[in-house]
Structure formats: C-alpha cells, structure tokens
Amino acid sequence: MSRETLLKRLQDRSALVGVIGLGYVGLPLAVEFAEAGFNVVGVDPLTGKVERLNKGESYIPDVPTERVAKLVEAGRLRASTSYDDLREADAVLICVPTPLRKTKDPDMSYIYQATDALAKVVHKDMVIVLESTTYPGTTEEVIVPRLTGDNGLKVGEDVFIAFSPERVDPGNKKYGTHNTPKVVGGVTEACREVVVTLYSAAIEKVIPVSSPKTAEMVKLLENTFRAVNIGLVNEMAIMCDKLGVNVWEVIEAAATKPFGFMAFYPGPGLGGHCIPIDPLYLSWKLKALNYNARFIELASEINTSMPYYVVDKIADALNDDGKAVRGSKVAVLGVAYKKDIDDVRESPALDIIHLLREKGAEVSYHDPFIPSIRLDGGVMHSVDLTPEWLAEADCAVLVTDHTAFDWQWLLDHTDLLVDTRNATRGYSGKARVVGL
Ligand code: SAJ
C-alpha cells in the first residue's frame, strides 16, 4: 500500500481504525469513528470492558448504550484484549492513562506498555496518534523510537505519527468528541496531512499545529490555565474569609465584566485525573531543564491545601456548637470529584473524609452516583439520604453539588451544614450554613 492509498482509505472510510484504551476518552472516540462509517476495533486489557462493549453495552455515562449497541450490531465496532487485532489496522489512536506516581512524577508505564505492544504489529502505511496528555516531547522522544527503532520503518514515509490532545469534559452535555475542535501535530508534513485527513473524517473541526510538541503543550496550557485559575480563586476564598467578605458575591459581581474576566469558583479542592495532574507533567519536564514552573507549583500547593481548609471549617463549626470533632458524626454529601458524574479519582472528598477520621470523627457519606469508595484500606458504602441520617449528624458537609440534591430539603433536615460549593445560596431553612 502507499500513502496515497492510506489517504484514500481514510477518505472513503474503508480504513480500519484501532483505539487503544477504552475509557472516558477512548470509548467516545471509537464510537465517533464507527458512526462516521469506519470499522473500529478497540483494545483494552480489562476483559470486563471488552465483554460489555461486545455485548453492545456502554459503561461510560456520556456514551448512551443505544449508540454502542447499534454499532456493535452493525459490525462496525468491536473490542478485544489482544493487540493482534490491530495487525490489519490502518490507524491507531492511543488513549491510555497518564497518572502520577506517589512521588508526583509522571507514570509513563501505560504509554510504554501500549507502544511496545503496538510495535509488534505496526506495519507500513499505518498512522498512529497519541491522545494521552503528557509532557512536551513524548511523541518524538518515546513513541517514534519505540515504533520505528528496529524495524526499518521511517516516520513520515512508512508510518505517520502525531499527537492530538483529548479534550473530553465528562458530563458536558453541549460539547462532545464530534463538535470539540481537535488540535493535531504531525511529526512531519506528510504525517500532518495524514492525521488531518484521519480526524476530518469523524470530527467537525481539525486544528493542525506545527509539531507534536506544540500540540502536547497546547493541552498543558489548557489544563494549567484551569488549575492556576482555580488555585487563584481558592486563595481568594481564603483571603475573603479573613476579610469577612463573601467570595461568591465578589466573583458574581466580577463576572458582570463583559470582557477580560472568566469566572472560576472556589471549592473543596481539585479533583479528576486531569487538572490536578497534567500541569505537574509540565513542571516535571521543566525541572529537567533546570526551570521551576512557579505558577504550577503554587497552584498545586493551594489546591491541595483546600481539603485541610474545609476540615478546619468543620472543626470550627462544631466548636461553635460546643462539640469536638472527635466523637462527632459527620454526614458527607457527594464524593464525586465534580457534580453529576460517577468518578472519584483524586476527589477532595476522599481527603476530607480521611482527615476527619484522623481527628476521630465518625464519617458517613451519600452520593447518588457513587455506591462505594475504597479508603484507608477499607470500603465505605453510600448511605440512603434520609431525615434520620441527617438528624443523627452533628454536621453535614456538602462536597459535591450534584443537581439531584434538593437544597431546601437538606436545609430543613439538618442543624449544621458546611457548604463548600455555595450550592444553598438563596435558600434558607433550620440549618446554620457555614461557607468557605
Ligand atoms: N473546579 C473548581 N472550580 C472551578 C472549576 C472546577 O474547583 O471553577 C474543580 C472541579 O470541582 C473538579 C476539578 O476542578 O474537582 C476539575 O474540574 P473540571 O471542570 O476542569 O473538569 P474535568 O477535570 O472533568 O475536565 C477537564 C475539562 N473540563 C473543562 O474544560 C470544563 C477540560 O479541562 C479537559 O478537557 C479535561 O479536564 C481533560 O481531560 O483534560
């Protein structure tokens, strides 16, 4: 086959598209390409996901099962645990996790494992795109050598390699994979042409940039922008508290400025597997270049201090009722890392519960999306949201402002509520409400 043939197969959608990693990024992407008319094979090491997908079931809330079922039935979409199923693939999209190690430096193990397995089936006229958020330089320093090092394949002639950052916002009803502009950076001009053709077949708007490193940096700017602004507004909350000013009113009024301002909101801390983590990939890379990314470090410091700040608020509120934290019953409302989703990764609620227990409080939680959590070597189960459960609590804490919560009902059924999201603004009931 030649590059021209590959381009033709991408244009007429006769190409076979492979997706490695069928999580909150990979599954929506696989569905998007299948709905665009391609045959898609997803590869994931977790047999549970593979079995459910092959039964036509979705396990990602943002992807309705009906969409998956239709594609599986039509033979457009299938999943496997074996990389052998990628032997015939013309395009492969790598969507594996890029977490941090305990030492807060990048854990590249998933990228290494996926790339080394792919290297065993890579062939001439294949296009490979890394979508996982990573430090600038990964595509050219890690992916290219591992895919072309000892098989004589040349990037830009035999294989076409690029970086294209995922931009999934879990729970976002307005923007999904199809209508979120896709930034792409090819290793060579020929790679760029192939990868633009690939994504243009399934995604509304494709934005080519000059290199993979540029595309890697675009993603890190996007998420560092959020982490730093959330850190700023969390510090604003601390300063307003000391000044006796309502930070939420300040932000609401500042947001009336029709230009040059973008509202962010304080909270119990920074959760999710992206915003707290991605900027540290950038600061880690710069440390190797003897540069200290001060905004990133400071934002991370402030954001990770918020769970401690919330626990201090709870302790002070109990103290005002003449109670110690030790022996008090605390009811936590919401543990997901943000509202209306079922993900607890890096959720500040886990830190808040851990810290309260360390101080001797008896903690239980209710979250309509999270039936159970693993914490401190044990398992906690979500309790039913009943008047009795709230009445028993010495303090209730709102950590995740799920839309399903009835704020008036909550205020009428508890005596003390620490509201870390300003969700009960405009409501009043018997509860004494303490904000951030
Ligand atoms: N948060 C605040 N204050 C804010 C906004 C968010 O405390 O003003 C907290 C949230 O509660 C959450 C964390 O920050 O714990 C992250 O929230 P997020 O809204 O950034 O949501 P993520 O991490 O699920 O998704 C983000 C995407 N979200 C948005 O752009 C709104 C986007 O930044 C990335 O596409 C995505 O991460 C990713 O995968 O990188």
Short mmCIF file of C-alpha atoms and ligand atoms in Angstrom, two decimals:
data_model
loop_
_atom_site.label_atom_id
_atom_site.label_comp_id
_atom_site.label_asym_id
_atom_site.label_seq_id
_atom_site.Cartn_x
_atom_site.Cartn_y
_atom_site.Cartn_z
CA MET A 1 0.00 0.00 0.00
CA SER A 2 1.19 3.60 -0.33
CA ARG A 3 0.49 6.87 1.48
CA GLU A 4 -1.96 7.76 -1.29
CA THR A 5 -3.82 4.51 -0.71
CA LEU A 6 -3.88 5.14 3.02
CA LEU A 7 -5.26 8.64 2.44
CA LYS A 8 -7.92 7.20 0.14
CA ARG A 9 -8.94 4.59 2.71
CA LEU A 10 -9.23 7.32 5.32
CA GLN A 11 -11.28 9.50 2.98
CA ASP A 12 -13.66 6.74 1.87
CA ARG A 13 -13.78 5.32 5.41
CA SER A 14 -12.71 1.87 4.31
CA ALA A 15 -9.75 2.10 6.74
CA LEU A 16 -9.78 0.00 9.90
CA VAL A 17 -9.36 2.25 12.95
CA GLY A 18 -7.90 0.89 16.19
CA VAL A 19 -8.31 2.55 19.60
CA ILE A 20 -6.05 1.52 22.48
CA GLY A 21 -7.64 2.26 25.86
CA LEU A 22 -11.46 2.22 26.05
CA GLY A 23 -12.01 4.65 28.90
CA TYR A 24 -13.73 8.06 29.08
CA VAL A 25 -11.61 9.19 26.09
CA GLY A 26 -11.19 6.02 24.02
CA LEU A 27 -14.79 4.80 24.05
CA PRO A 28 -16.37 8.06 22.82
CA LEU A 29 -13.63 8.29 20.17
CA ALA A 30 -14.23 4.69 18.99
CA VAL A 31 -17.97 5.38 18.77
CA GLU A 32 -17.34 8.61 16.84
CA PHE A 33 -15.21 6.89 14.20
CA ALA A 34 -17.63 3.98 13.92
CA GLU A 35 -20.55 6.37 13.45
CA ALA A 36 -18.51 8.15 10.77
CA GLY A 37 -18.56 4.87 8.83
CA PHE A 38 -15.24 3.25 9.76
CA ASN A 39 -14.82 -0.25 11.13
CA VAL A 40 -13.34 0.20 14.59
CA VAL A 41 -11.59 -2.25 16.87
CA GLY A 42 -10.94 -1.21 20.46
CA VAL A 43 -8.20 -2.83 22.54
CA ASP A 44 -8.26 -2.74 26.33
CA PRO A 45 -6.60 -5.03 28.88
CA LEU A 46 -9.76 -5.12 31.04
CA THR A 47 -11.87 -8.10 29.90
CA GLY A 48 -14.89 -6.65 31.75
CA LYS A 49 -14.96 -3.60 29.49
CA VAL A 50 -14.29 -5.70 26.37
CA GLU A 51 -17.11 -8.14 27.19
CA ARG A 52 -19.60 -5.39 27.98
CA LEU A 53 -18.72 -3.49 24.80
CA ASN A 54 -19.06 -6.62 22.64
CA LYS A 55 -22.48 -7.16 24.20
CA GLY A 56 -23.38 -3.67 22.97
CA GLU A 57 -23.24 -2.10 26.43
CA SER A 58 -21.73 1.28 27.34
CA TYR A 59 -20.03 1.77 30.73
CA ILE A 60 -19.32 5.49 30.14
CA PRO A 61 -22.25 7.73 31.19
CA ASP A 62 -21.55 10.21 28.36
CA VAL A 63 -21.99 7.43 25.74
CA PRO A 64 -25.54 6.04 25.72
CA THR A 65 -25.76 2.24 25.39
CA GLU A 66 -28.12 2.65 22.39
CA ARG A 67 -25.29 4.21 20.37
CA VAL A 68 -22.90 1.37 21.22
CA ALA A 69 -25.49 -1.38 20.66
CA LYS A 70 -26.34 -0.12 17.19
CA LEU A 71 -22.69 -0.05 16.10
CA VAL A 72 -21.83 -3.45 17.59
CA GLU A 73 -24.89 -4.97 15.92
CA ALA A 74 -23.89 -3.44 12.57
CA GLY A 75 -20.43 -4.96 13.00
CA ARG A 76 -18.82 -1.50 12.95
CA LEU A 77 -17.45 -1.64 16.48
CA ARG A 78 -15.84 -4.45 18.41
CA ALA A 79 -13.41 -4.80 21.30
CA SER A 80 -10.57 -7.14 22.16
CA THR A 81 -7.91 -7.61 24.80
CA SER A 82 -5.36 -8.59 22.17
CA TYR A 83 -3.08 -6.30 20.18
CA ASP A 84 -3.12 -8.96 17.42
CA ASP A 85 -6.46 -7.46 16.44
CA LEU A 86 -4.58 -4.32 15.40
CA ARG A 87 -2.47 -6.13 12.78
CA GLU A 88 -4.80 -5.01 9.98
CA ALA A 89 -5.45 -1.55 11.42
CA ASP A 90 -4.66 1.42 9.16
CA ALA A 91 -4.92 3.93 12.03
CA VAL A 92 -4.35 3.50 15.77
CA LEU A 93 -5.29 6.06 18.46
CA ILE A 94 -3.58 5.65 21.84
CA CYS A 95 -5.82 6.77 24.73
CA VAL A 96 -4.20 5.31 27.84
CA PRO A 97 -3.97 6.88 31.33
CA THR A 98 -1.06 9.14 32.25
CA PRO A 99 -1.25 9.34 36.07
CA LEU A 100 1.37 10.46 38.55
CA ARG A 101 3.46 8.18 40.71
CA LYS A 102 3.35 8.60 44.51
CA THR A 103 6.48 10.76 44.10
CA LYS A 104 4.40 13.14 41.94
CA ASP A 105 6.41 12.44 38.79
CA PRO A 106 4.89 11.10 35.55
CA ASP A 107 3.88 7.44 35.42
CA MET A 108 4.56 6.64 31.75
CA SER A 109 4.08 2.89 32.21
CA TYR A 110 0.76 2.75 30.33
CA ILE A 111 2.25 4.62 27.35
CA TYR A 112 5.34 2.37 27.31
CA GLN A 113 3.24 -0.78 27.54
CA ALA A 114 0.82 0.28 24.79
CA THR A 115 3.57 1.49 22.45
CA ASP A 116 5.74 -1.60 22.90
CA ALA A 117 2.76 -3.88 22.25
CA LEU A 118 1.80 -1.82 19.20
CA ALA A 119 5.39 -2.03 17.92
CA LYS A 120 4.85 -5.76 17.46
CA VAL A 121 2.01 -5.22 14.97
CA VAL A 122 2.92 -1.84 13.41
CA HIS A 123 3.20 -2.01 9.62
CA LYS A 124 3.94 0.15 6.60
CA ASP A 125 1.29 2.80 5.88
CA MET A 126 -0.15 2.90 9.39
CA VAL A 127 -0.99 6.21 11.13
CA ILE A 128 -0.54 6.32 14.91
CA VAL A 129 -1.75 9.15 17.14
CA LEU A 130 -1.05 9.61 20.85
CA GLU A 131 -4.04 11.28 22.60
CA SER A 132 -2.99 10.83 26.23
CA THR A 133 -1.99 14.04 27.98
CA THR A 134 1.76 14.01 28.54
CA TYR A 135 4.88 16.16 28.80
CA PRO A 136 6.13 18.03 25.70
CA GLY A 137 8.49 15.82 23.69
CA THR A 138 6.86 12.45 24.47
CA THR A 139 5.71 11.73 20.90
CA GLU A 140 9.11 12.32 19.31
CA GLU A 141 11.26 11.07 22.21
CA VAL A 142 9.22 8.00 23.22
CA ILE A 143 6.61 7.00 20.62
CA VAL A 144 8.68 7.41 17.42
CA PRO A 145 11.78 5.46 18.56
CA ARG A 146 9.70 2.63 20.08
CA LEU A 147 7.60 2.24 16.90
CA THR A 148 10.39 2.59 14.33
CA GLY A 149 13.59 1.84 16.22
CA ASP A 150 14.44 -1.62 14.95
CA ASN A 151 12.01 -2.43 12.16
CA GLY A 152 13.38 -0.14 9.46
CA LEU A 153 10.12 1.82 9.23
CA LYS A 154 10.65 5.53 8.61
CA VAL A 155 8.36 8.12 10.18
CA GLY A 156 6.79 10.32 7.51
CA GLU A 157 7.43 7.77 4.76
CA ASP A 158 6.31 4.35 6.03
CA VAL A 159 4.45 5.28 9.23
CA PHE A 160 2.72 8.53 10.10
CA ILE A 161 2.86 9.64 13.73
CA ALA A 162 1.21 12.58 15.53
CA PHE A 163 -0.05 13.92 18.85
CA SER A 164 -3.63 15.06 19.28
CA PRO A 165 -4.76 16.01 22.81
CA GLU A 166 -8.03 14.59 24.09
CA ARG A 167 -10.44 17.32 25.15
CA VAL A 168 -13.17 15.38 26.90
CA ASP A 169 -15.15 17.20 29.55
CA PRO A 170 -17.01 14.42 31.42
CA GLY A 171 -20.68 15.32 31.92
CA ASN A 172 -20.61 18.14 29.37
CA LYS A 173 -23.93 17.94 27.51
CA LYS A 174 -23.01 20.59 24.92
CA TYR A 175 -19.53 19.58 23.77
CA GLY A 176 -18.63 16.01 22.88
CA THR A 177 -15.96 14.34 20.77
CA HIS A 178 -17.61 15.26 17.45
CA ASN A 179 -18.01 19.00 17.99
CA THR A 180 -14.93 19.79 20.08
CA PRO A 181 -12.19 21.17 17.79
CA LYS A 182 -9.28 18.72 17.52
CA VAL A 183 -5.70 20.02 17.67
CA VAL A 184 -3.23 17.81 15.77
CA GLY A 185 0.57 17.96 15.47
CA GLY A 186 2.32 15.66 12.95
CA VAL A 187 5.97 14.65 13.23
CA THR A 188 6.48 15.56 9.55
CA GLU A 189 4.48 17.39 6.87
CA ALA A 190 3.35 14.04 5.47
CA CYS A 191 2.25 12.94 8.98
CA ARG A 192 0.29 16.15 9.32
CA GLU A 193 -1.57 15.57 6.05
CA VAL A 194 -2.48 12.00 7.01
CA VAL A 195 -3.62 12.84 10.54
CA VAL A 196 -5.70 15.83 9.35
CA THR A 197 -7.39 13.51 6.84
CA LEU A 198 -7.99 10.92 9.56
CA TYR A 199 -9.70 13.25 12.06
CA SER A 200 -11.52 15.31 9.41
CA ALA A 201 -13.46 12.14 8.55
CA ALA A 202 -15.02 11.98 12.03
CA ILE A 203 -14.64 15.32 13.80
CA GLU A 204 -16.18 18.67 12.87
CA LYS A 205 -13.10 20.91 13.14
CA VAL A 206 -9.41 19.93 12.95
CA ILE A 207 -6.72 22.43 14.00
CA PRO A 208 -3.24 21.48 12.70
CA VAL A 209 -0.23 22.92 14.53
CA SER A 210 3.45 22.80 13.56
CA SER A 211 4.66 19.86 15.65
CA PRO A 212 3.66 17.18 18.17
CA LYS A 213 5.47 19.13 20.90
CA THR A 214 3.31 22.17 20.15
CA ALA A 215 0.16 20.02 20.37
CA GLU A 216 1.38 18.47 23.65
CA MET A 217 1.95 21.99 25.01
CA VAL A 218 -1.49 23.22 23.86
CA LYS A 219 -3.15 20.66 26.10
CA LEU A 220 -0.94 21.52 29.05
CA LEU A 221 -1.70 25.23 28.65
CA GLU A 222 -5.44 24.44 28.62
CA ASN A 223 -5.32 22.46 31.84
CA THR A 224 -2.68 24.59 33.59
CA PHE A 225 -4.88 27.60 32.82
CA ARG A 226 -7.68 25.90 34.79
CA ALA A 227 -5.52 24.65 37.65
CA VAL A 228 -3.88 28.07 38.17
CA ASN A 229 -7.17 29.99 37.99
CA ILE A 230 -8.85 27.57 40.36
CA GLY A 231 -5.86 27.96 42.70
CA LEU A 232 -6.21 31.73 42.44
CA VAL A 233 -9.88 31.68 43.29
CA ASN A 234 -9.33 29.24 46.15
CA GLU A 235 -6.81 31.67 47.61
CA MET A 236 -9.34 34.48 47.05
CA ALA A 237 -11.79 32.46 49.18
CA ILE A 238 -9.24 32.22 51.99
CA MET A 239 -8.48 35.95 51.78
CA CYS A 240 -12.18 36.94 51.65
CA ASP A 241 -12.83 34.79 54.71
CA LYS A 242 -10.15 36.69 56.61
CA LEU A 243 -11.61 39.99 55.40
CA GLY A 244 -15.20 39.00 56.24
CA VAL A 245 -16.23 39.34 52.60
CA ASN A 246 -18.40 36.81 50.71
CA VAL A 247 -16.15 35.44 47.95
CA TRP A 248 -19.12 34.12 45.94
CA GLU A 249 -20.69 37.59 45.83
CA VAL A 250 -17.32 39.03 44.77
CA ILE A 251 -17.00 36.53 41.90
CA GLU A 252 -20.61 37.00 40.80
CA ALA A 253 -20.11 40.77 40.63
CA ALA A 254 -16.71 40.46 38.90
CA ALA A 255 -18.33 38.17 36.32
CA THR A 256 -20.58 41.05 35.22
CA LYS A 257 -17.49 42.48 33.49
CA PRO A 258 -18.30 41.75 29.84
CA PHE A 259 -14.63 41.46 28.81
CA GLY A 260 -11.31 40.35 30.22
CA PHE A 261 -12.63 38.18 33.02
CA MET A 262 -13.57 34.48 33.29
CA ALA A 263 -15.24 33.18 36.45
CA PHE A 264 -13.81 30.24 38.33
CA TYR A 265 -15.21 29.09 41.67
CA PRO A 266 -13.61 28.05 44.93
CA GLY A 267 -14.26 24.55 46.16
CA PRO A 268 -13.14 21.77 48.48
CA GLY A 269 -10.11 21.03 46.31
CA LEU A 270 -9.10 19.94 42.81
CA GLY A 271 -10.27 16.52 41.65
CA GLY A 272 -10.24 14.47 38.48
CA HIS A 273 -7.49 12.70 36.63
CA CYS A 274 -6.53 15.72 34.54
CA ILE A 275 -6.47 19.14 36.15
CA PRO A 276 -4.59 18.23 39.33
CA ILE A 277 -2.17 16.04 37.38
CA ASP A 278 -1.44 17.32 33.88
CA PRO A 279 0.30 20.58 34.91
CA LEU A 280 2.73 18.52 37.01
CA TYR A 281 3.82 16.72 33.82
CA LEU A 282 4.89 20.13 32.52
CA SER A 283 6.64 21.27 35.71
CA TRP A 284 8.42 17.90 35.90
CA LYS A 285 9.75 18.30 32.33
CA LEU A 286 10.92 21.87 33.05
CA LYS A 287 12.71 20.75 36.23
CA ALA A 288 14.83 18.53 33.98
CA LEU A 289 15.69 21.73 32.12
CA ASN A 290 16.56 23.47 35.37
CA TYR A 291 13.50 25.67 35.38
CA ASN A 292 10.97 25.89 38.23
CA ALA A 293 7.39 26.40 36.98
CA ARG A 294 6.32 28.54 39.92
CA PHE A 295 2.66 29.16 38.97
CA ILE A 296 2.04 25.43 38.61
CA GLU A 297 3.73 24.58 41.91
CA LEU A 298 1.95 27.36 43.80
CA ALA A 299 -1.48 26.49 42.35
CA SER A 300 -0.92 22.85 43.23
CA GLU A 301 0.06 23.83 46.79
CA ILE A 302 -3.07 25.95 47.27
CA ASN A 303 -5.43 23.45 45.63
CA THR A 304 -4.12 20.55 47.70
CA SER A 305 -4.48 22.64 50.86
CA MET A 306 -8.24 23.08 50.36
CA PRO A 307 -9.35 19.79 51.97
CA TYR A 308 -7.43 20.84 55.13
CA TYR A 309 -9.11 24.25 54.95
CA VAL A 310 -12.54 22.59 54.72
CA VAL A 311 -11.81 20.32 57.70
CA ASP A 312 -10.75 23.37 59.72
CA LYS A 313 -14.09 24.98 58.80
CA ILE A 314 -15.93 21.87 60.00
CA ALA A 315 -13.93 21.81 63.24
CA ASP A 316 -14.69 25.50 63.89
CA ALA A 317 -18.39 25.00 63.12
CA LEU A 318 -18.61 22.06 65.55
CA ASN A 319 -16.67 24.05 68.09
CA ASP A 320 -19.25 26.86 67.84
CA ASP A 321 -21.79 24.20 68.84
CA GLY A 322 -19.57 23.24 71.77
CA LYS A 323 -18.57 19.97 70.13
CA ALA A 324 -15.19 18.42 69.37
CA VAL A 325 -14.51 16.74 66.05
CA ARG A 326 -13.61 13.62 68.00
CA GLY A 327 -16.78 11.64 68.56
CA SER A 328 -18.90 13.84 66.27
CA LYS A 329 -20.96 12.30 63.47
CA VAL A 330 -20.26 13.99 60.11
CA ALA A 331 -22.51 13.37 57.08
CA VAL A 332 -20.73 14.00 53.76
CA LEU A 333 -22.97 14.89 50.81
CA GLY A 334 -21.35 13.99 47.48
CA VAL A 335 -17.93 12.36 46.98
CA ALA A 336 -17.52 12.51 43.14
CA TYR A 337 -14.78 14.93 42.03
CA LYS A 338 -17.37 17.20 40.41
CA LYS A 339 -21.13 17.32 40.07
CA ASP A 340 -23.27 14.89 38.09
CA ILE A 341 -20.53 12.38 37.32
CA ASP A 342 -19.61 8.99 38.75
CA ASP A 343 -15.84 9.41 39.15
CA VAL A 344 -13.98 9.79 42.46
CA ARG A 345 -10.42 9.89 41.12
CA GLU A 346 -8.40 12.49 43.07
CA SER A 347 -11.66 13.65 44.62
CA PRO A 348 -11.08 16.07 47.53
CA ALA A 349 -13.93 14.29 49.34
CA LEU A 350 -11.58 11.36 49.94
CA ASP A 351 -9.04 13.65 51.62
CA ILE A 352 -11.76 15.35 53.69
CA ILE A 353 -13.13 12.02 54.93
CA HIS A 354 -9.62 10.74 55.69
CA LEU A 355 -8.70 13.89 57.66
CA LEU A 356 -11.97 13.87 59.64
CA ARG A 357 -11.47 10.24 60.59
CA GLU A 358 -7.91 11.00 61.62
CA LYS A 359 -9.35 13.56 64.03
CA GLY A 360 -11.73 10.96 65.47
CA ALA A 361 -14.97 11.89 63.71
CA GLU A 362 -17.46 9.21 62.66
CA VAL A 363 -17.97 9.87 58.95
CA SER A 364 -20.56 8.51 56.50
CA TYR A 365 -21.47 9.69 53.02
CA HIS A 366 -24.29 9.77 50.50
CA ASP A 367 -23.65 10.11 46.75
CA PRO A 368 -26.28 9.07 44.18
CA PHE A 369 -23.52 8.34 41.64
CA ILE A 370 -21.01 6.54 43.86
CA PRO A 371 -22.28 3.36 45.61
CA SER A 372 -18.97 2.73 47.39
CA ILE A 373 -15.44 4.07 47.82
CA ARG A 374 -12.16 2.45 48.85
CA LEU A 375 -10.41 4.47 51.55
CA ASP A 376 -7.68 3.77 54.13
CA GLY A 377 -7.67 0.07 53.28
CA GLY A 378 -11.44 -0.30 53.77
CA VAL A 379 -14.67 0.20 51.83
CA MET A 380 -17.36 2.76 52.60
CA HIS A 381 -20.85 2.46 51.13
CA SER A 382 -23.13 5.33 50.25
CA VAL A 383 -25.93 5.53 52.86
CA ASP A 384 -29.54 6.42 51.99
CA LEU A 385 -30.30 10.12 52.17
CA THR A 386 -32.90 10.01 54.96
CA PRO A 387 -34.06 12.56 57.55
CA GLU A 388 -32.84 10.15 60.26
CA TRP A 389 -29.30 10.02 58.81
CA LEU A 390 -29.12 13.82 58.70
CA ALA A 391 -30.74 14.26 62.11
CA GLU A 392 -28.14 11.96 63.66
CA ALA A 393 -25.27 14.02 62.22
CA ASP A 394 -23.63 16.74 64.27
CA CYS A 395 -22.57 18.36 60.99
CA ALA A 396 -23.39 17.81 57.30
CA VAL A 397 -20.81 18.79 54.66
CA LEU A 398 -21.71 19.46 51.04
CA VAL A 399 -18.65 18.46 48.97
CA THR A 400 -20.19 17.71 45.54
CA ASP A 401 -23.15 19.79 44.39
CA HIS A 402 -25.00 17.13 42.39
CA THR A 403 -28.06 18.56 40.65
CA ALA A 404 -30.15 15.77 42.21
CA PHE A 405 -29.81 17.27 45.70
CA ASP A 406 -32.83 19.21 46.97
CA TRP A 407 -31.18 22.13 48.79
CA GLN A 408 -34.35 23.26 50.58
CA TRP A 409 -34.99 19.76 51.87
CA LEU A 410 -31.39 19.49 53.09
CA LEU A 411 -31.59 22.82 54.94
CA ASP A 412 -34.84 21.73 56.57
CA HIS A 413 -33.41 18.43 57.76
CA THR A 414 -30.06 19.33 59.27
CA ASP A 415 -28.94 21.73 62.01
CA LEU A 416 -25.47 22.50 60.65
CA LEU A 417 -24.31 22.43 57.02
CA VAL A 418 -20.81 23.30 55.78
CA ASP A 419 -21.43 24.23 52.12
CA THR A 420 -18.14 24.11 50.15
CA ARG A 421 -19.85 24.88 46.81
CA ASN A 422 -22.21 27.75 47.71
CA ALA A 423 -24.95 25.45 46.41
CA THR A 424 -27.51 26.55 49.01
CA ARG A 425 -27.24 30.25 48.16
CA GLY A 426 -30.68 31.83 48.08
CA TYR A 427 -32.18 29.07 50.24
CA SER A 428 -32.82 29.12 53.98
CA GLY A 429 -34.10 26.57 56.45
CA LYS A 430 -33.43 25.44 60.01
CA ALA A 431 -29.76 24.67 59.27
CA ARG A 432 -26.97 27.04 60.23
CA VAL A 433 -24.94 27.27 56.99
CA VAL A 434 -21.17 27.81 57.03
CA GLY A 435 -19.49 28.66 53.68
CA LEU A 436 -15.84 28.55 52.61
N1 SAJ B 1 -13.23 23.07 39.86
C1 SAJ B 1 -13.23 24.08 40.83
N2 SAJ B 1 -13.55 25.34 40.44
C2 SAJ B 1 -13.88 25.64 39.13
C3 SAJ B 1 -13.87 24.59 38.16
C4 SAJ B 1 -13.54 23.32 38.56
O1 SAJ B 1 -12.96 23.84 42.00
O2 SAJ B 1 -14.18 26.80 38.84
C5 SAJ B 1 -12.84 21.71 40.27
C6 SAJ B 1 -13.91 20.68 39.99
O3 SAJ B 1 -14.78 20.56 41.09
C7 SAJ B 1 -13.08 19.41 39.78
C8 SAJ B 1 -11.78 19.93 39.17
O4 SAJ B 1 -11.73 21.33 39.47
O5 SAJ B 1 -12.81 18.80 41.01
C9 SAJ B 1 -11.68 19.73 37.65
O6 SAJ B 1 -12.82 20.24 37.10
P1 SAJ B 1 -13.00 20.48 35.50
O7 SAJ B 1 -14.26 21.24 35.31
O8 SAJ B 1 -11.79 21.03 34.89
O9 SAJ B 1 -13.35 19.05 34.92
P2 SAJ B 1 -12.57 17.76 34.39
O10 SAJ B 1 -11.26 17.60 35.02
O11 SAJ B 1 -13.55 16.67 34.44
O12 SAJ B 1 -12.43 18.02 32.83
C10 SAJ B 1 -11.49 18.86 32.39
C11 SAJ B 1 -12.16 19.55 31.21
N3 SAJ B 1 -13.12 20.49 31.78
C12 SAJ B 1 -13.43 21.69 31.32
O13 SAJ B 1 -12.82 22.21 30.44
C13 SAJ B 1 -14.62 22.36 31.93
C14 SAJ B 1 -11.09 20.05 30.42
O14 SAJ B 1 -10.34 20.93 31.22
C15 SAJ B 1 -10.26 18.91 29.87
O15 SAJ B 1 -10.75 18.60 28.58
C16 SAJ B 1 -10.36 17.67 30.69
O16 SAJ B 1 -10.36 18.09 32.02
C17 SAJ B 1 -9.20 16.75 30.38
O17 SAJ B 1 -9.47 15.58 30.14
O18 SAJ B 1 -8.06 17.22 30.36
#
